[in-house]
JSON list of C-alpha atoms in Angstrom, two decimals:
[
{"chain": "A", "resi": 1, "resn": "GLY", "atom": "CA", "xyz": [4.21, 8.26, 21.74]},
{"chain": "A", "resi": 2, "resn": "ARG", "atom": "CA", "xyz": [6.63, 6.24, 19.85]},
{"chain": "A", "resi": 3, "resn": "VAL", "atom": "CA", "xyz": [10.10, 5.99, 21.20]},
{"chain": "A", "resi": 4, "resn": "GLY", "atom": "CA", "xyz": [13.15, 5.52, 18.65]},
{"chain": "A", "resi": 5, "resn": "THR", "atom": "CA", "xyz": [12.98, 4.99, 14.74]},
{"chain": "A", "resi": 6, "resn": "LEU", "atom": "CA", "xyz": [11.87, 2.31, 12.37]},
{"chain": "A", "resi": 7, "resn": "GLU", "atom": "CA", "xyz": [14.68, 0.34, 10.92]},
{"chain": "A", "resi": 8, "resn": "ILE", "atom": "CA", "xyz": [14.97, -2.58, 8.38]},
{"chain": "A", "resi": 9, "resn": "VAL", "atom": "CA", "xyz": [15.75, -5.89, 10.03]},
{"chain": "A", "resi": 10, "resn": "VAL", "atom": "CA", "xyz": [15.82, -9.54, 8.46]},
{"chain": "A", "resi": 11, "resn": "MET", "atom": "CA", "xyz": [15.79, -12.87, 9.80]},
{"chain": "A", "resi": 12, "resn": "ARG", "atom": "CA", "xyz": [15.13, -16.43, 9.01]},
{"chain": "A", "resi": 13, "resn": "GLY", "atom": "CA", "xyz": [11.61, -18.07, 9.09]},
{"chain": "A", "resi": 14, "resn": "ASP", "atom": "CA", "xyz": [12.10, -19.62, 12.42]},
{"chain": "A", "resi": 15, "resn": "GLY", "atom": "CA", "xyz": [12.86, -16.24, 13.89]},
{"chain": "A", "resi": 16, "resn": "THR", "atom": "CA", "xyz": [16.83, -17.08, 14.14]},
{"chain": "A", "resi": 17, "resn": "HIS", "atom": "CA", "xyz": [19.79, -15.02, 12.57]},
{"chain": "A", "resi": 18, "resn": "ARG", "atom": "CA", "xyz": [18.17, -11.73, 13.16]},
{"chain": "A", "resi": 19, "resn": "ARG", "atom": "CA", "xyz": [19.90, -8.95, 11.72]},
{"chain": "A", "resi": 20, "resn": "ARG", "atom": "CA", "xyz": [19.38, -5.06, 11.70]},
{"chain": "A", "resi": 21, "resn": "LEU", "atom": "CA", "xyz": [20.26, -3.63, 8.20]},
{"chain": "A", "resi": 22, "resn": "THR", "atom": "CA", "xyz": [19.60, -0.14, 9.01]},
{"chain": "A", "resi": 23, "resn": "THR", "atom": "CA", "xyz": [20.68, 2.16, 11.96]},
{"chain": "A", "resi": 24, "resn": "ASN", "atom": "CA", "xyz": [19.98, 6.04, 11.96]},
{"chain": "A", "resi": 25, "resn": "ALA", "atom": "CA", "xyz": [17.95, 8.71, 13.19]},
{"chain": "A", "resi": 26, "resn": "VAL", "atom": "CA", "xyz": [15.11, 8.49, 10.66]},
{"chain": "A", "resi": 27, "resn": "ASP", "atom": "CA", "xyz": [12.53, 5.98, 9.81]},
{"chain": "A", "resi": 28, "resn": "ASP", "atom": "CA", "xyz": [13.00, 3.30, 7.18]},
{"chain": "A", "resi": 29, "resn": "VAL", "atom": "CA", "xyz": [9.99, 1.56, 5.95]},
{"chain": "A", "resi": 30, "resn": "GLU", "atom": "CA", "xyz": [8.32, -0.39, 3.22]},
{"chain": "A", "resi": 31, "resn": "PRO", "atom": "CA", "xyz": [10.95, -3.01, 2.52]},
{"chain": "A", "resi": 32, "resn": "ALA", "atom": "CA", "xyz": [10.67, -4.94, -0.60]},
{"chain": "A", "resi": 33, "resn": "TRP", "atom": "CA", "xyz": [13.07, -7.81, -1.55]},
{"chain": "A", "resi": 34, "resn": "ALA", "atom": "CA", "xyz": [14.53, -7.95, -5.02]},
{"chain": "A", "resi": 35, "resn": "PRO", "atom": "CA", "xyz": [14.26, -11.16, -7.22]},
{"chain": "A", "resi": 36, "resn": "GLY", "atom": "CA", "xyz": [16.79, -13.73, -5.68]},
{"chain": "A", "resi": 37, "resn": "GLY", "atom": "CA", "xyz": [16.73, -12.17, -2.26]},
{"chain": "A", "resi": 38, "resn": "THR", "atom": "CA", "xyz": [20.11, -10.47, -2.36]},
{"chain": "A", "resi": 39, "resn": "ARG", "atom": "CA", "xyz": [18.86, -6.82, -2.20]},
{"chain": "A", "resi": 40, "resn": "LEU", "atom": "CA", "xyz": [15.86, -4.79, -0.59]},
{"chain": "A", "resi": 41, "resn": "ALA", "atom": "CA", "xyz": [14.37, -1.42, -1.60]},
{"chain": "A", "resi": 42, "resn": "PHE", "atom": "CA", "xyz": [12.81, 0.66, 1.03]},
{"chain": "A", "resi": 43, "resn": "THR", "atom": "CA", "xyz": [11.44, 3.92, 1.85]},
{"chain": "A", "resi": 44, "resn": "ARG", "atom": "CA", "xyz": [13.45, 6.46, 4.20]},
{"chain": "A", "resi": 45, "resn": "TYR", "atom": "CA", "xyz": [12.02, 9.61, 5.71]},
{"chain": "A", "resi": 46, "resn": "VAL", "atom": "CA", "xyz": [15.17, 11.95, 4.92]},
{"chain": "A", "resi": 47, "resn": "GLY", "atom": "CA", "xyz": [13.47, 15.01, 6.48]},
{"chain": "A", "resi": 48, "resn": "ARG", "atom": "CA", "xyz": [10.14, 16.11, 8.05]},
{"chain": "A", "resi": 49, "resn": "THR", "atom": "CA", "xyz": [8.34, 16.62, 4.71]},
{"chain": "A", "resi": 50, "resn": "ASN", "atom": "CA", "xyz": [9.72, 14.02, 2.26]},
{"chain": "A", "resi": 51, "resn": "ALA", "atom": "CA", "xyz": [10.76, 10.50, 1.60]},
{"chain": "A", "resi": 52, "resn": "ASP", "atom": "CA", "xyz": [13.34, 8.99, -0.86]},
{"chain": "A", "resi": 53, "resn": "LEU", "atom": "CA", "xyz": [13.91, 5.39, -2.00]},
{"chain": "A", "resi": 54, "resn": "PHE", "atom": "CA", "xyz": [17.13, 3.71, -1.12]},
{"chain": "A", "resi": 55, "resn": "VAL", "atom": "CA", "xyz": [18.29, 0.04, -1.55]},
{"chain": "A", "resi": 56, "resn": "VAL", "atom": "CA", "xyz": [20.63, -2.17, 0.52]},
{"chain": "A", "resi": 57, "resn": "ALA", "atom": "CA", "xyz": [22.30, -5.69, 0.13]},
{"chain": "A", "resi": 58, "resn": "ALA", "atom": "CA", "xyz": [20.70, -8.27, 2.33]},
{"chain": "A", "resi": 59, "resn": "ASN", "atom": "CA", "xyz": [23.87, -8.57, 4.64]},
{"chain": "A", "resi": 60, "resn": "GLY", "atom": "CA", "xyz": [23.46, -4.67, 5.02]},
{"chain": "A", "resi": 61, "resn": "THR", "atom": "CA", "xyz": [26.13, -3.35, 2.85]},
{"chain": "A", "resi": 62, "resn": "GLY", "atom": "CA", "xyz": [25.92, -1.33, -0.28]},
{"chain": "A", "resi": 63, "resn": "LEU", "atom": "CA", "xyz": [23.56, 1.25, 0.93]},
{"chain": "A", "resi": 64, "resn": "ARG", "atom": "CA", "xyz": [22.55, 3.49, -1.96]},
{"chain": "A", "resi": 65, "resn": "ARG", "atom": "CA", "xyz": [20.34, 6.38, -2.30]},
{"chain": "A", "resi": 66, "resn": "LEU", "atom": "CA", "xyz": [17.83, 5.73, -5.51]},
{"chain": "A", "resi": 67, "resn": "THR", "atom": "CA", "xyz": [15.86, 9.04, -5.44]},
{"chain": "A", "resi": 68, "resn": "ARG", "atom": "CA", "xyz": [16.22, 12.74, -4.26]},
{"chain": "A", "resi": 69, "resn": "SER", "atom": "CA", "xyz": [13.14, 14.77, -4.29]},
{"chain": "A", "resi": 70, "resn": "PRO", "atom": "CA", "xyz": [11.14, 17.32, -2.27]},
{"chain": "A", "resi": 71, "resn": "ALA", "atom": "CA", "xyz": [8.28, 15.02, -2.92]},
{"chain": "A", "resi": 72, "resn": "ASP", "atom": "CA", "xyz": [7.38, 11.67, -1.05]},
{"chain": "A", "resi": 73, "resn": "ASP", "atom": "CA", "xyz": [8.57, 8.30, -2.96]},
{"chain": "A", "resi": 74, "resn": "HIS", "atom": "CA", "xyz": [6.79, 5.30, -1.72]},
{"chain": "A", "resi": 75, "resn": "HIS", "atom": "CA", "xyz": [5.85, 1.78, -2.34]},
{"chain": "A", "resi": 76, "resn": "PRO", "atom": "CA", "xyz": [8.85, 0.30, -4.17]},
{"chain": "A", "resi": 77, "resn": "ALA", "atom": "CA", "xyz": [8.25, -3.00, -6.01]},
{"chain": "A", "resi": 78, "resn": "TRP", "atom": "CA", "xyz": [10.62, -5.05, -7.76]},
{"chain": "A", "resi": 79, "resn": "SER", "atom": "CA", "xyz": [10.09, -6.56, -11.13]},
{"chain": "A", "resi": 80, "resn": "SER", "atom": "CA", "xyz": [11.45, -9.90, -12.26]},
{"chain": "A", "resi": 81, "resn": "THR", "atom": "CA", "xyz": [13.48, -8.12, -14.89]},
{"chain": "A", "resi": 82, "resn": "GLY", "atom": "CA", "xyz": [15.24, -5.90, -12.01]},
{"chain": "A", "resi": 83, "resn": "TRP", "atom": "CA", "xyz": [13.31, -2.68, -12.39]},
{"chain": "A", "resi": 84, "resn": "ILE", "atom": "CA", "xyz": [11.81, -0.95, -9.32]},
{"chain": "A", "resi": 85, "resn": "ALA", "atom": "CA", "xyz": [8.36, 0.68, -9.66]},
{"chain": "A", "resi": 86, "resn": "TRP", "atom": "CA", "xyz": [7.24, 3.27, -6.98]},
{"chain": "A", "resi": 87, "resn": "VAL", "atom": "CA", "xyz": [4.92, 6.09, -6.61]},
{"chain": "A", "resi": 88, "resn": "ARG", "atom": "CA", "xyz": [5.97, 9.75, -6.03]},
{"chain": "A", "resi": 89, "resn": "TYR", "atom": "CA", "xyz": [3.47, 11.94, -4.21]},
{"chain": "A", "resi": 90, "resn": "PHE", "atom": "CA", "xyz": [2.92, 15.59, -4.62]},
{"chain": "A", "resi": 91, "resn": "ALA", "atom": "CA", "xyz": [0.50, 18.02, -2.99]},
{"chain": "A", "resi": 92, "resn": "ASN", "atom": "CA", "xyz": [-1.51, 18.08, -6.16]},
{"chain": "A", "resi": 93, "resn": "GLY", "atom": "CA", "xyz": [-1.18, 14.61, -7.58]},
{"chain": "A", "resi": 94, "resn": "SER", "atom": "CA", "xyz": [1.08, 11.43, -7.79]},
{"chain": "A", "resi": 95, "resn": "GLU", "atom": "CA", "xyz": [3.33, 9.74, -10.47]},
{"chain": "A", "resi": 96, "resn": "LEU", "atom": "CA", "xyz": [3.89, 6.11, -10.94]},
{"chain": "A", "resi": 97, "resn": "ARG", "atom": "CA", "xyz": [7.67, 5.90, -11.84]},
{"chain": "A", "resi": 98, "resn": "LEU", "atom": "CA", "xyz": [10.50, 3.44, -12.69]},
{"chain": "A", "resi": 99, "resn": "VAL", "atom": "CA", "xyz": [14.31, 3.19, -11.75]},
{"chain": "A", "resi": 100, "resn": "ARG", "atom": "CA", "xyz": [17.07, 0.78, -11.86]},
{"chain": "A", "resi": 101, "resn": "ARG", "atom": "CA", "xyz": [18.76, -0.52, -8.54]},
{"chain": "A", "resi": 102, "resn": "ASP", "atom": "CA", "xyz": [21.63, 1.79, -9.32]},
{"chain": "A", "resi": 103, "resn": "GLY", "atom": "CA", "xyz": [19.50, 4.81, -9.60]},
{"chain": "A", "resi": 104, "resn": "SER", "atom": "CA", "xyz": [19.66, 5.04, -13.38]},
{"chain": "A", "resi": 105, "resn": "GLY", "atom": "CA", "xyz": [16.79, 4.98, -15.91]},
{"chain": "A", "resi": 106, "resn": "ASN", "atom": "CA", "xyz": [14.43, 7.13, -13.54]},
{"chain": "A", "resi": 107, "resn": "ARG", "atom": "CA", "xyz": [11.43, 7.81, -15.50]},
{"chain": "A", "resi": 108, "resn": "ARG", "atom": "CA", "xyz": [7.65, 8.41, -15.26]},
{"chain": "A", "resi": 109, "resn": "LEU", "atom": "CA", "xyz": [5.14, 6.00, -16.45]},
{"chain": "A", "resi": 110, "resn": "VAL", "atom": "CA", "xyz": [1.93, 7.62, -15.35]},
{"chain": "A", "resi": 111, "resn": "SER", "atom": "CA", "xyz": [0.89, 10.90, -13.83]},
{"chain": "A", "resi": 112, "resn": "SER", "atom": "CA", "xyz": [-2.49, 11.46, -12.06]},
{"chain": "A", "resi": 113, "resn": "ALA", "atom": "CA", "xyz": [-4.13, 14.43, -10.21]},
{"chain": "A", "resi": 114, "resn": "ARG", "atom": "CA", "xyz": [-5.29, 11.80, -7.89]},
{"chain": "A", "resi": 115, "resn": "ALA", "atom": "CA", "xyz": [-3.62, 9.43, -5.44]},
{"chain": "A", "resi": 116, "resn": "ILE", "atom": "CA", "xyz": [-1.96, 6.33, -6.98]},
{"chain": "A", "resi": 117, "resn": "GLY", "atom": "CA", "xyz": [-1.74, 3.18, -4.77]},
{"chain": "A", "resi": 118, "resn": "ALA", "atom": "CA", "xyz": [0.98, 0.65, -4.66]},
{"chain": "A", "resi": 119, "resn": "PRO", "atom": "CA", "xyz": [1.79, -1.08, -8.01]},
{"chain": "A", "resi": 120, "resn": "ALA", "atom": "CA", "xyz": [2.11, -4.72, -8.41]},
{"chain": "A", "resi": 121, "resn": "TRP", "atom": "CA", "xyz": [4.24, -6.29, -11.24]},
{"chain": "A", "resi": 122, "resn": "SER", "atom": "CA", "xyz": [2.92, -9.00, -13.50]},
{"chain": "A", "resi": 123, "resn": "PRO", "atom": "CA", "xyz": [5.23, -12.15, -13.31]},
{"chain": "A", "resi": 124, "resn": "ASP", "atom": "CA", "xyz": [6.92, -11.54, -16.56]},
{"chain": "A", "resi": 125, "resn": "GLY", "atom": "CA", "xyz": [7.76, -7.58, -15.62]},
{"chain": "A", "resi": 126, "resn": "SER", "atom": "CA", "xyz": [5.91, -6.40, -18.71]},
{"chain": "A", "resi": 127, "resn": "ARG", "atom": "CA", "xyz": [3.01, -4.70, -16.98]},
{"chain": "A", "resi": 128, "resn": "LEU", "atom": "CA", "xyz": [1.91, -3.04, -13.73]},
{"chain": "A", "resi": 129, "resn": "ALA", "atom": "CA", "xyz": [-1.47, -3.01, -12.12]},
{"chain": "A", "resi": 130, "resn": "PHE", "atom": "CA", "xyz": [-2.30, -0.23, -9.48]},
{"chain": "A", "resi": 131, "resn": "THR", "atom": "CA", "xyz": [-5.08, 1.75, -7.93]},
{"chain": "A", "resi": 132, "resn": "VAL", "atom": "CA", "xyz": [-5.98, 5.33, -8.61]},
{"chain": "A", "resi": 133, "resn": "TRP", "atom": "CA", "xyz": [-8.23, 7.19, -5.77]},
{"chain": "A", "resi": 134, "resn": "ASP", "atom": "CA", "xyz": [-10.58, 8.85, -8.25]},
{"chain": "A", "resi": 135, "resn": "GLY", "atom": "CA", "xyz": [-12.51, 11.27, -6.47]},
{"chain": "A", "resi": 136, "resn": "ASP", "atom": "CA", "xyz": [-14.88, 9.54, -3.96]},
{"chain": "A", "resi": 137, "resn": "ASP", "atom": "CA", "xyz": [-13.90, 5.72, -5.16]},
{"chain": "A", "resi": 138, "resn": "ALA", "atom": "CA", "xyz": [-10.67, 4.06, -6.05]},
{"chain": "A", "resi": 139, "resn": "GLU", "atom": "CA", "xyz": [-10.33, 2.04, -9.54]},
{"chain": "A", "resi": 140, "resn": "LEU", "atom": "CA", "xyz": [-7.89, -0.22, -10.86]},
{"chain": "A", "resi": 141, "resn": "HIS", "atom": "CA", "xyz": [-5.63, 0.33, -13.90]},
{"chain": "A", "resi": 142, "resn": "VAL", "atom": "CA", "xyz": [-2.95, -1.41, -15.68]},
{"chain": "A", "resi": 143, "resn": "VAL", "atom": "CA", "xyz": [0.10, -0.04, -17.92]},
{"chain": "A", "resi": 144, "resn": "GLY", "atom": "CA", "xyz": [3.02, -1.60, -19.75]},
{"chain": "A", "resi": 145, "resn": "ALA", "atom": "CA", "xyz": [6.52, -1.29, -18.45]},
{"chain": "A", "resi": 146, "resn": "GLY", "atom": "CA", "xyz": [7.42, 0.95, -21.18]},
{"chain": "A", "resi": 147, "resn": "GLY", "atom": "CA", "xyz": [4.42, 3.34, -20.34]},
{"chain": "A", "resi": 148, "resn": "SER", "atom": "CA", "xyz": [2.14, 2.33, -23.24]},
{"chain": "A", "resi": 149, "resn": "GLY", "atom": "CA", "xyz": [-1.23, 0.48, -22.87]},
{"chain": "A", "resi": 150, "resn": "LEU", "atom": "CA", "xyz": [-2.71, 2.59, -19.99]},
{"chain": "A", "resi": 151, "resn": "ARG", "atom": "CA", "xyz": [-6.01, 0.93, -19.47]},
{"chain": "A", "resi": 152, "resn": "ARG", "atom": "CA", "xyz": [-8.76, 1.52, -16.79]},
{"chain": "A", "resi": 153, "resn": "LEU", "atom": "CA", "xyz": [-9.95, -2.00, -15.36]},
{"chain": "A", "resi": 154, "resn": "THR", "atom": "CA", "xyz": [-12.87, -0.97, -13.11]},
{"chain": "A", "resi": 155, "resn": "ARG", "atom": "CA", "xyz": [-15.33, 1.70, -13.26]},
{"chain": "A", "resi": 156, "resn": "ASN", "atom": "CA", "xyz": [-17.93, 1.72, -10.66]},
{"chain": "A", "resi": 157, "resn": "ASP", "atom": "CA", "xyz": [-18.93, 3.87, -7.17]},
{"chain": "A", "resi": 158, "resn": "VAL", "atom": "CA", "xyz": [-17.17, 1.39, -4.58]},
{"chain": "A", "resi": 159, "resn": "ASP", "atom": "CA", "xyz": [-13.31, 0.79, -4.27]},
{"chain": "A", "resi": 160, "resn": "ASP", "atom": "CA", "xyz": [-11.31, -1.62, -5.96]},
{"chain": "A", "resi": 161, "resn": "ILE", "atom": "CA", "xyz": [-7.83, -1.90, -4.36]},
{"chain": "A", "resi": 162, "resn": "GLY", "atom": "CA", "xyz": [-4.84, -4.32, -3.77]},
{"chain": "A", "resi": 163, "resn": "PRO", "atom": "CA", "xyz": [-4.28, -6.02, -7.07]},
{"chain": "A", "resi": 164, "resn": "VAL", "atom": "CA", "xyz": [-2.40, -9.27, -6.86]},
{"chain": "A", "resi": 165, "resn": "TRP", "atom": "CA", "xyz": [-1.35, -11.15, -10.09]},
{"chain": "A", "resi": 166, "resn": "SER", "atom": "CA", "xyz": [-1.69, -14.72, -10.66]},
{"chain": "A", "resi": 167, "resn": "PRO", "atom": "CA", "xyz": [1.65, -16.77, -11.27]},
{"chain": "A", "resi": 168, "resn": "THR", "atom": "CA", "xyz": [0.75, -17.20, -14.98]},
{"chain": "A", "resi": 169, "resn": "GLY", "atom": "CA", "xyz": [-0.31, -13.37, -15.40]},
{"chain": "A", "resi": 170, "resn": "ARG", "atom": "CA", "xyz": [-3.62, -14.42, -16.76]},
{"chain": "A", "resi": 171, "resn": "ARG", "atom": "CA", "xyz": [-5.74, -13.03, -13.80]},
{"chain": "A", "resi": 172, "resn": "ILE", "atom": "CA", "xyz": [-5.65, -10.34, -11.15]},
{"chain": "A", "resi": 173, "resn": "ALA", "atom": "CA", "xyz": [-7.21, -10.74, -7.99]},
{"chain": "A", "resi": 174, "resn": "PHE", "atom": "CA", "xyz": [-8.37, -7.65, -5.93]},
{"chain": "A", "resi": 175, "resn": "THR", "atom": "CA", "xyz": [-10.43, -6.40, -2.97]},
{"chain": "A", "resi": 176, "resn": "ARG", "atom": "CA", "xyz": [-13.61, -4.69, -3.54]},
{"chain": "A", "resi": 177, "resn": "LEU", "atom": "CA", "xyz": [-14.86, -2.53, -0.67]},
{"chain": "A", "resi": 178, "resn": "THR", "atom": "CA", "xyz": [-18.75, -2.13, -0.65]},
{"chain": "A", "resi": 179, "resn": "GLY", "atom": "CA", "xyz": [-19.37, -0.10, 2.49]},
{"chain": "A", "resi": 180, "resn": "GLY", "atom": "CA", "xyz": [-20.52, -3.18, 4.60]},
{"chain": "A", "resi": 181, "resn": "SER", "atom": "CA", "xyz": [-18.16, -5.77, 3.70]},
{"chain": "A", "resi": 182, "resn": "ASN", "atom": "CA", "xyz": [-14.92, -6.41, 1.72]},
{"chain": "A", "resi": 183, "resn": "ASP", "atom": "CA", "xyz": [-14.86, -9.12, -0.95]},
{"chain": "A", "resi": 184, "resn": "VAL", "atom": "CA", "xyz": [-12.26, -10.80, -3.03]},
{"chain": "A", "resi": 185, "resn": "TRP", "atom": "CA", "xyz": [-12.74, -10.60, -6.91]},
{"chain": "A", "resi": 186, "resn": "SER", "atom": "CA", "xyz": [-10.56, -11.64, -9.89]},
{"chain": "A", "resi": 187, "resn": "MET", "atom": "CA", "xyz": [-10.52, -10.43, -13.45]},
{"chain": "A", "resi": 188, "resn": "ARG", "atom": "CA", "xyz": [-8.59, -10.76, -16.70]},
{"chain": "A", "resi": 189, "resn": "PRO", "atom": "CA", "xyz": [-5.63, -8.12, -17.00]},
{"chain": "A", "resi": 190, "resn": "ASP", "atom": "CA", "xyz": [-7.69, -6.43, -19.52]},
{"chain": "A", "resi": 191, "resn": "GLY", "atom": "CA", "xyz": [-10.61, -5.80, -17.29]},
{"chain": "A", "resi": 192, "resn": "THR", "atom": "CA", "xyz": [-13.08, -8.55, -18.50]},
{"chain": "A", "resi": 193, "resn": "ASP", "atom": "CA", "xyz": [-14.41, -11.77, -16.65]},
{"chain": "A", "resi": 194, "resn": "LYS", "atom": "CA", "xyz": [-14.87, -10.13, -13.34]},
{"chain": "A", "resi": 195, "resn": "ARG", "atom": "CA", "xyz": [-15.78, -12.86, -11.03]},
{"chain": "A", "resi": 196, "resn": "ARG", "atom": "CA", "xyz": [-16.67, -12.63, -7.19]},
{"chain": "A", "resi": 197, "resn": "LEU", "atom": "CA", "xyz": [-14.74, -15.21, -5.28]},
{"chain": "A", "resi": 198, "resn": "THR", "atom": "CA", "xyz": [-16.17, -14.35, -1.60]},
{"chain": "A", "resi": 199, "resn": "SER", "atom": "CA", "xyz": [-19.44, -13.17, -0.42]},
{"chain": "A", "resi": 200, "resn": "SER", "atom": "CA", "xyz": [-19.90, -12.63, 3.32]},
{"chain": "A", "resi": 201, "resn": "ALA", "atom": "CA", "xyz": [-20.52, -10.23, 6.35]},
{"chain": "A", "resi": 202, "resn": "ALA", "atom": "CA", "xyz": [-16.87, -10.47, 7.01]},
{"chain": "A", "resi": 203, "resn": "HIS", "atom": "CA", "xyz": [-14.20, -8.08, 5.71]},
{"chain": "A", "resi": 204, "resn": "GLU", "atom": "CA", "xyz": [-11.86, -10.37, 3.26]},
{"chain": "A", "resi": 205, "resn": "ALA", "atom": "CA", "xyz": [-9.06, -9.10, 1.14]},
{"chain": "A", "resi": 206, "resn": "ALA", "atom": "CA", "xyz": [-6.94, -10.54, -1.77]},
{"chain": "A", "resi": 207, "resn": "GLY", "atom": "CA", "xyz": [-3.84, -12.01, -0.36]},
{"chain": "A", "resi": 208, "resn": "ALA", "atom": "CA", "xyz": [-1.74, -14.37, -2.50]},
{"chain": "A", "resi": 209, "resn": "TRP", "atom": "CA", "xyz": [-2.02, -16.91, -5.10]},
{"chain": "A", "resi": 210, "resn": "SER", "atom": "CA", "xyz": [-0.55, -20.46, -4.83]},
{"chain": "A", "resi": 211, "resn": "PRO", "atom": "CA", "xyz": [1.92, -21.84, -7.56]},
{"chain": "A", "resi": 212, "resn": "GLU", "atom": "CA", "xyz": [0.09, -23.42, -10.17]},
{"chain": "A", "resi": 213, "resn": "PRO", "atom": "CA", "xyz": [1.09, -26.91, -11.37]}
]
């Protein structure tokens, strides 16, 4: 079995200047950088049955607890405007929520009887794309940062997961799981103009967009 705990560690791209940001008797996972790289949000398992969100400066100082709940808080994601989106999991459902880096403004955007996947912010911080596991399959949705404009983008009998916004916010790439293989697709943020980008027997997944000129 595993020995020790999981901690947050940073280093330069060449592997130098390795620095441990957290040291404790519980697991710290799912680090997410803030815009500008001055802070990280992460999930800490504070007990046997629940996890909460924390934030820490890139030099390891200023540790702050953002959430305190008997539920499980996971998948922190920073917007370009400084909000943190995350998913709260209950025994009978989940919520997509927002909070500021100081713990204020904690509010619910979306509630579902199903499991919500990790959220992805649009480049301008105005919208979030996410997966909802709807029964036997997973479908993609989008919602405004204010909680309005909830829209289901896919509707089929396969799994659509892992949304990735293009740098301009005009398209969303995602992974479609079709049983025998996984392929990369893209679409507009309103769910139209779906395009299959890869087609092979291999398992392929949407990764990252290159910067557009």
